[in-house]
Tab-separated table of C-alpha atoms in Angstrom:
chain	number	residue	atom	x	y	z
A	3	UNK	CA	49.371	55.132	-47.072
A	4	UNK	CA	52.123	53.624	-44.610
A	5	UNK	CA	55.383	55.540	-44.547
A	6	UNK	CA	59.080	53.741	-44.672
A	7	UNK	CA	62.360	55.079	-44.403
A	8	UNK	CA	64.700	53.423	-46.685
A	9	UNK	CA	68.069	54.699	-45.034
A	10	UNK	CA	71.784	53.980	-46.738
A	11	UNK	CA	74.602	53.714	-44.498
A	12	UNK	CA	77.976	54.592	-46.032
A	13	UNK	CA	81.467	56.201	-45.332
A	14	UNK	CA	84.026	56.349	-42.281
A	15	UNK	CA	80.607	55.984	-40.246
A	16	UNK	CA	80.786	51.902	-40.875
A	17	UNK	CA	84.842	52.203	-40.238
A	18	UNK	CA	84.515	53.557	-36.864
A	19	UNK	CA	82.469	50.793	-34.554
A	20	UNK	CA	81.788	53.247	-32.176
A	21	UNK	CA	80.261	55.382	-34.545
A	22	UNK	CA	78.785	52.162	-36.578
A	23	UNK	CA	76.992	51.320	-33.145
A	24	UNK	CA	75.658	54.184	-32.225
A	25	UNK	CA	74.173	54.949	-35.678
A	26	UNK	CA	72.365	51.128	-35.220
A	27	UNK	CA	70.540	51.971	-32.027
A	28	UNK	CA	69.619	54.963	-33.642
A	29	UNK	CA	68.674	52.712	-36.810
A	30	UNK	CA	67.188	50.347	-34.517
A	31	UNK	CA	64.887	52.740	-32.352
A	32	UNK	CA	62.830	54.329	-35.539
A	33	UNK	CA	59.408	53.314	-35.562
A	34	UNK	CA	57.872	51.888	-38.205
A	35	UNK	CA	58.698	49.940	-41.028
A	36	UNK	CA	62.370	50.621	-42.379
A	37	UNK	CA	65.154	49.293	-44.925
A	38	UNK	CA	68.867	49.641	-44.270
A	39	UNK	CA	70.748	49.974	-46.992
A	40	UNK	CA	74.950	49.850	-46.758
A	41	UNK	CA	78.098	50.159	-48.132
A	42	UNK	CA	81.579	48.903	-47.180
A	43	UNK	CA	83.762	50.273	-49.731
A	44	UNK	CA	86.888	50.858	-47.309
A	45	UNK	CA	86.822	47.711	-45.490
A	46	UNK	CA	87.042	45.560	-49.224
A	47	UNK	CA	89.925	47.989	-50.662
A	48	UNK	CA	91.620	47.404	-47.646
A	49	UNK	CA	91.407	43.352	-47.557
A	50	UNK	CA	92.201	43.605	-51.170
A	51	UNK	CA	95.339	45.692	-50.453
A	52	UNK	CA	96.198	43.019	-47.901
A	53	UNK	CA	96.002	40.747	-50.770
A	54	UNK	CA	97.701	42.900	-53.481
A	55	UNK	CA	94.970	43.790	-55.330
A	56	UNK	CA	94.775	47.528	-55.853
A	57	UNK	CA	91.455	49.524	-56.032
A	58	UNK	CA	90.506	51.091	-59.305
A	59	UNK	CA	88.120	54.400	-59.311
A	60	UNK	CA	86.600	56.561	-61.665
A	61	UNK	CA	84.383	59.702	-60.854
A	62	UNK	CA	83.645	57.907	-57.316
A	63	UNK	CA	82.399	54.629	-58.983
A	64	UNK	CA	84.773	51.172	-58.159
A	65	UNK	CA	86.033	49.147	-61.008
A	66	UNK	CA	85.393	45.457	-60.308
A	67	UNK	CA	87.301	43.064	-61.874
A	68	UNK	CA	87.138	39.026	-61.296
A	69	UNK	CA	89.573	39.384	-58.291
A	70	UNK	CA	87.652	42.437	-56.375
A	71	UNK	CA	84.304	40.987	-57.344
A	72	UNK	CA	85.263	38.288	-55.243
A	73	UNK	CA	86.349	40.503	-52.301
A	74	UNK	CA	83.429	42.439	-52.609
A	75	UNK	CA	80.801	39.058	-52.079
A	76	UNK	CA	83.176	38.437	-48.954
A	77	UNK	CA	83.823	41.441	-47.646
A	78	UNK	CA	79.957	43.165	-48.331
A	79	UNK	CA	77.667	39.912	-48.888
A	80	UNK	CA	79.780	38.335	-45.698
A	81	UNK	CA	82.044	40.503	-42.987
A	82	UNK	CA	79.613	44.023	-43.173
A	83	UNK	CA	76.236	42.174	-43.582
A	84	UNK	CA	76.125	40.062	-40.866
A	85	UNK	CA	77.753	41.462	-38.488
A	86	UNK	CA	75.276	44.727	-38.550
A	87	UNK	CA	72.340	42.304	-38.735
A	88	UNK	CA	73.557	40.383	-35.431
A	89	UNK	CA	74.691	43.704	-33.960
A	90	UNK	CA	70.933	44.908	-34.682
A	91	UNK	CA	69.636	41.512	-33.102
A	92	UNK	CA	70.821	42.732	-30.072
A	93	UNK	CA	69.490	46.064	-30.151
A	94	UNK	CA	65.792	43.784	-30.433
A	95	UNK	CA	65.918	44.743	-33.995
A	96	UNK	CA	64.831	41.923	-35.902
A	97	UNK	CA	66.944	41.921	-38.904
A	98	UNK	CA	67.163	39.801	-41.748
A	99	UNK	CA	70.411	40.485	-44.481
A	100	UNK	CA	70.352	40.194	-47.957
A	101	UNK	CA	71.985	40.501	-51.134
A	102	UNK	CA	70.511	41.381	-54.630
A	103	UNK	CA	70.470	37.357	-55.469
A	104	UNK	CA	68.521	36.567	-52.408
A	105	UNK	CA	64.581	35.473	-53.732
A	106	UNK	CA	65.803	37.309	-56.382
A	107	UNK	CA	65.105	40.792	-54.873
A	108	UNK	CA	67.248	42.991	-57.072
A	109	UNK	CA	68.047	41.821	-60.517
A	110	UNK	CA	70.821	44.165	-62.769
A	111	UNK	CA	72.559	44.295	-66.311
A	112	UNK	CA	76.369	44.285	-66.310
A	113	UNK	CA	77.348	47.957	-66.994
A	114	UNK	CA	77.976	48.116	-70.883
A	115	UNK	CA	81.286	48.963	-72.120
A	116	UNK	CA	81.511	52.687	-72.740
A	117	UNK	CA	84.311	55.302	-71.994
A	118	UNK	CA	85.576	52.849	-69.279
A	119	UNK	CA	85.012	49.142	-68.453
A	120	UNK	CA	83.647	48.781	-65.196
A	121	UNK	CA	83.922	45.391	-64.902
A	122	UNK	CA	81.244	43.256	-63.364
A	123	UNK	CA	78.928	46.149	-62.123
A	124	UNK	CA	75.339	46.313	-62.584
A	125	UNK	CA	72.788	48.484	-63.582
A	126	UNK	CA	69.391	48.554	-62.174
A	127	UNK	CA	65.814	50.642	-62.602
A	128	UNK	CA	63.363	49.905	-60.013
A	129	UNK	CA	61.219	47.586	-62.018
A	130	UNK	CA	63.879	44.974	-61.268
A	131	UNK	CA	63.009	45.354	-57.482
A	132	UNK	CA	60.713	42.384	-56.138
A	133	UNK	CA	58.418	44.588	-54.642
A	134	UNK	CA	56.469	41.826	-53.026
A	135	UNK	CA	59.330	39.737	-51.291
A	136	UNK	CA	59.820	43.044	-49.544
A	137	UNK	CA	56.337	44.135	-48.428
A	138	UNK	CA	56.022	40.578	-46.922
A	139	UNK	CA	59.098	40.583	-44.860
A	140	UNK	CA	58.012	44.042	-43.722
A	141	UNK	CA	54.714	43.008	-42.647
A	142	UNK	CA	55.969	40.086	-40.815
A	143	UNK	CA	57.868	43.024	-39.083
A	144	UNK	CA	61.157	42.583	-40.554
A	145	UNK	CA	63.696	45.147	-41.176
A	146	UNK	CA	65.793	43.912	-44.597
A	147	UNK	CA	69.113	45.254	-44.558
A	148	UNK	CA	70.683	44.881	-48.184
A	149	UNK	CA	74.121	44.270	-49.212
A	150	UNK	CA	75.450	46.167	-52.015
A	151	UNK	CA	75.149	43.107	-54.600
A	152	UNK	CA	72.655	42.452	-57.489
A	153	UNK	CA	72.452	39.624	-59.889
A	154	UNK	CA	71.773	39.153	-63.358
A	155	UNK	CA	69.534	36.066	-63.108
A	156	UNK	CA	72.319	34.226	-65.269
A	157	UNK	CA	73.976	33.069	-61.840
A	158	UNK	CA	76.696	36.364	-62.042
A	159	UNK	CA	76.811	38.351	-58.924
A	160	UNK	CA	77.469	42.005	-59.957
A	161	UNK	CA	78.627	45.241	-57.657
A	162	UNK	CA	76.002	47.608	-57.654
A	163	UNK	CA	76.567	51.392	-56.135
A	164	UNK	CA	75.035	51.261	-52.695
A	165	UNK	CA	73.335	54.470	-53.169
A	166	UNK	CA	71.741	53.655	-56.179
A	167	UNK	CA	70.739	50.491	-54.650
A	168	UNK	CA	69.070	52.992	-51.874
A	169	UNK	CA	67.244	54.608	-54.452
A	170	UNK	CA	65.819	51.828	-56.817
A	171	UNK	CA	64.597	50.261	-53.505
A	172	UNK	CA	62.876	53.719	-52.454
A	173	UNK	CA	61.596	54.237	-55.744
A	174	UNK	CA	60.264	50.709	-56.305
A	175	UNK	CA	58.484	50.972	-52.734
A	176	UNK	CA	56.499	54.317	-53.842
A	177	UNK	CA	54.356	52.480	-55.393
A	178	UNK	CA	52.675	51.570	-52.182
A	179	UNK	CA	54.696	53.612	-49.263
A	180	UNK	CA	55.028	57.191	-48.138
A	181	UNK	CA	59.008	57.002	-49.031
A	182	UNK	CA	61.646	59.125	-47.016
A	183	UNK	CA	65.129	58.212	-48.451
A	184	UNK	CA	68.236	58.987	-46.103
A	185	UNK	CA	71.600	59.116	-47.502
A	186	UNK	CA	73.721	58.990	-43.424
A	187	UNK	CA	77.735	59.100	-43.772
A	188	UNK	CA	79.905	60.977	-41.710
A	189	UNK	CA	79.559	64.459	-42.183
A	190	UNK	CA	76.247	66.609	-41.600
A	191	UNK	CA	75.162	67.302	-45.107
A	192	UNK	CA	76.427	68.647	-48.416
A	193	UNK	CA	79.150	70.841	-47.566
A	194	UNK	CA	79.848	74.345	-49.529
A	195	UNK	CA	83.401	74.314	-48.545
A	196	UNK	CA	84.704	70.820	-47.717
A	197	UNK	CA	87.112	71.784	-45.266
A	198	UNK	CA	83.957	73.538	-43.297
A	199	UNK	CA	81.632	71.327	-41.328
A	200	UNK	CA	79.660	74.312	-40.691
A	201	UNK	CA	79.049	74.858	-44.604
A	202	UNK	CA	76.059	72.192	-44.805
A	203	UNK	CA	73.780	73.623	-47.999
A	204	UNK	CA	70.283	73.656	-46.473
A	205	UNK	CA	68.247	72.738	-49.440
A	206	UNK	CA	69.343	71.916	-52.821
A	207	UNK	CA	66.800	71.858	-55.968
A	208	UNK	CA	67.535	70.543	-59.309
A	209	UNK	CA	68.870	73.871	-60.650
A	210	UNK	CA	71.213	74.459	-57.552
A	211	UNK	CA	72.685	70.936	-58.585
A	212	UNK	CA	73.438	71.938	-61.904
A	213	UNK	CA	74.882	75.610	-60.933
A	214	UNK	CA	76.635	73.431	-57.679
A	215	UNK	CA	78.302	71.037	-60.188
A	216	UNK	CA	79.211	73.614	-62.898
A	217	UNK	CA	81.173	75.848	-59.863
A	218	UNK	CA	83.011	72.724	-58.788
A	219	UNK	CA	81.290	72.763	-55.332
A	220	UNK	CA	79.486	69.280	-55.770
A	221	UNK	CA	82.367	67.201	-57.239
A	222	UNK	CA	83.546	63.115	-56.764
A	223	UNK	CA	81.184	60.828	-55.282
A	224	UNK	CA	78.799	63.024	-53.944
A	225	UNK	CA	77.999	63.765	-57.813
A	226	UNK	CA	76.196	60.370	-58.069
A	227	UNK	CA	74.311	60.451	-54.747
A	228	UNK	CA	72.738	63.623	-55.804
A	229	UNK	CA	71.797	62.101	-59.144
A	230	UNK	CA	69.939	59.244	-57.505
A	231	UNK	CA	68.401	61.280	-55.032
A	232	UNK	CA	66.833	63.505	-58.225
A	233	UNK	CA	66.242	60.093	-59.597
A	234	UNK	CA	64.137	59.423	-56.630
A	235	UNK	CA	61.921	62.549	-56.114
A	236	UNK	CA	61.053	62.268	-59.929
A	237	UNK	CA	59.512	58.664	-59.340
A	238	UNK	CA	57.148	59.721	-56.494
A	239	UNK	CA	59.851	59.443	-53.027
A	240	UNK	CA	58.511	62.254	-50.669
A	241	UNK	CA	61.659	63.210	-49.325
A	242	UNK	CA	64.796	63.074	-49.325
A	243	UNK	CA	67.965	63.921	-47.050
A	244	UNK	CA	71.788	64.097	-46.834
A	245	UNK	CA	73.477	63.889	-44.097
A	246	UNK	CA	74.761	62.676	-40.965
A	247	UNK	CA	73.686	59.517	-38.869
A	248	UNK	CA	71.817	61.820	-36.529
A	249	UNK	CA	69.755	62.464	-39.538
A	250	UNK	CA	67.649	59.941	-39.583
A	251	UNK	CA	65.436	60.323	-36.048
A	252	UNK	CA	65.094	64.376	-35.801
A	253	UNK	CA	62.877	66.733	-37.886
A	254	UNK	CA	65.132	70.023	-38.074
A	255	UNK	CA	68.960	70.737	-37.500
A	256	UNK	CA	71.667	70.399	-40.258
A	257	UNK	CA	71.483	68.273	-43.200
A	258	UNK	CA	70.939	69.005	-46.857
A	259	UNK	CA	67.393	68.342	-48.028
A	260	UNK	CA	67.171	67.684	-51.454
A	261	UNK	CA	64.347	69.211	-54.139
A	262	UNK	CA	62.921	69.121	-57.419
A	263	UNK	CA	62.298	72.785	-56.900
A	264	UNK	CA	61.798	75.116	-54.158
């Protein structure tokens, strides 16, 4: 079976062009076939704040109303996408960027109204990945590199959490791949002590995440990312990792692996 890295991009790395470019070459110089998956969430609350339109979030997940929905297709669909697909075109990377809607590769439900109204945000399993539409653009040595947008084949565009994104993809492509899924942001791995870049937790298995969250160690956004990387390893992914951009090109060093069970 063929191995792929499906690799998510997210935090002050994609703020920081310096560090932006030197996770591409990086990006761009792993062999093999590979996804990039990113985010963009402080670039669009920005450009909304230039436009008075204030950010809403809730346990690390944005609120998207009409207004920031729109932002969001500019700012992730637009400014992000292409620029890291021409910024990988010159690294001889042969990149091709898309978003959920694009020959329909990631279809969603708007997020029903529970506790709180997340607006138009989607929901998606990995049966709603098109499978196919991404095996051949790999094999015609491709490298997709998807937006954090999904429709819901009724013409609505819908935010979708990049990381979940990551994972649906990685899941959907176990069917026929050896799947490594990278979650790269800026620091080197899930910390124990936030304020200590030295704290990176090694390994973490299902019942360290529970314990982890209970303590108050795992807590905000990184609470999600965790669930989709369990989410993962229980549909067949191999492995996956948490960590920093150097993650994704060296075998050993510091970055949180994560488990089902040791």
């Amino acid at each position: 079976m063929e191995s792929i890295k499906v690799i998510k991009i997210g935090g002050n790395v994609i703020d920081d062009p310096a560090s932006l470019s030197d996770f591409l070459q990086a990006f761009s110089d792993l062999p093999g076939h590979k996804i990039l998956v990113h985010g963009g969430g402080k670039i669009a609350t920005e450009i909304a704040k230039k436009m008075g339109i204030e950010a809403q979030m809730v346990d690390g997940r944005r609120i998207t109303d009409q207004p920031m929905l729109e932002i969001i297709t500019m700012v992730y669909g637009g400014l992000v996408n292409k620029n890291m697909v021409a910024k990988l075109q010159s690294m001889n990377c042969d990149a091709i960027g898309l978003t959920g809607a694009d020959g329909n590769l990631i279809k969603a439900r708007k997020r029903p109204v529970k506790n709180v109204d997340f607006g138009y945000v989607g929901d998606v399993s990995s049966g709603e990945v098109n499978l196919n539409l991404l095996t051949t653009l790999l094999n015609q040595s491709l490298v997709p590199v998807l937006a954090p947008l999904t429709h819901d084949h009724h013409g609505q565009l819908l935010n979708t959490n990049a990381d979940t994104i990551a994972s649906v993809v990685a899941r959907a492509l176990a069917k026929a791949f050896d799947v490594t899924l990278v979650y790269c942001f800026e620091k080197a791995g899930v910390l124990s002590d936030p304020l200590d870049e030295a704290s990176v937790i090694g390994e973490i298995t299902l019942a360290d995440y529970e314990d982890l969250k209970a303590s108050g160690t795992i807590t905000g956004g990184m609470i999600p990312k965790i669930d989709n990387a369990m989410d993962a390893l229980l549909a067949g992914v191999g492995k996956v990792i948490i960590g920093s951009a150097q993650s994704i090109n060296r075998q050993s060093g510091s970055f949180t692996t994560i488990k089902l069970k040791s």
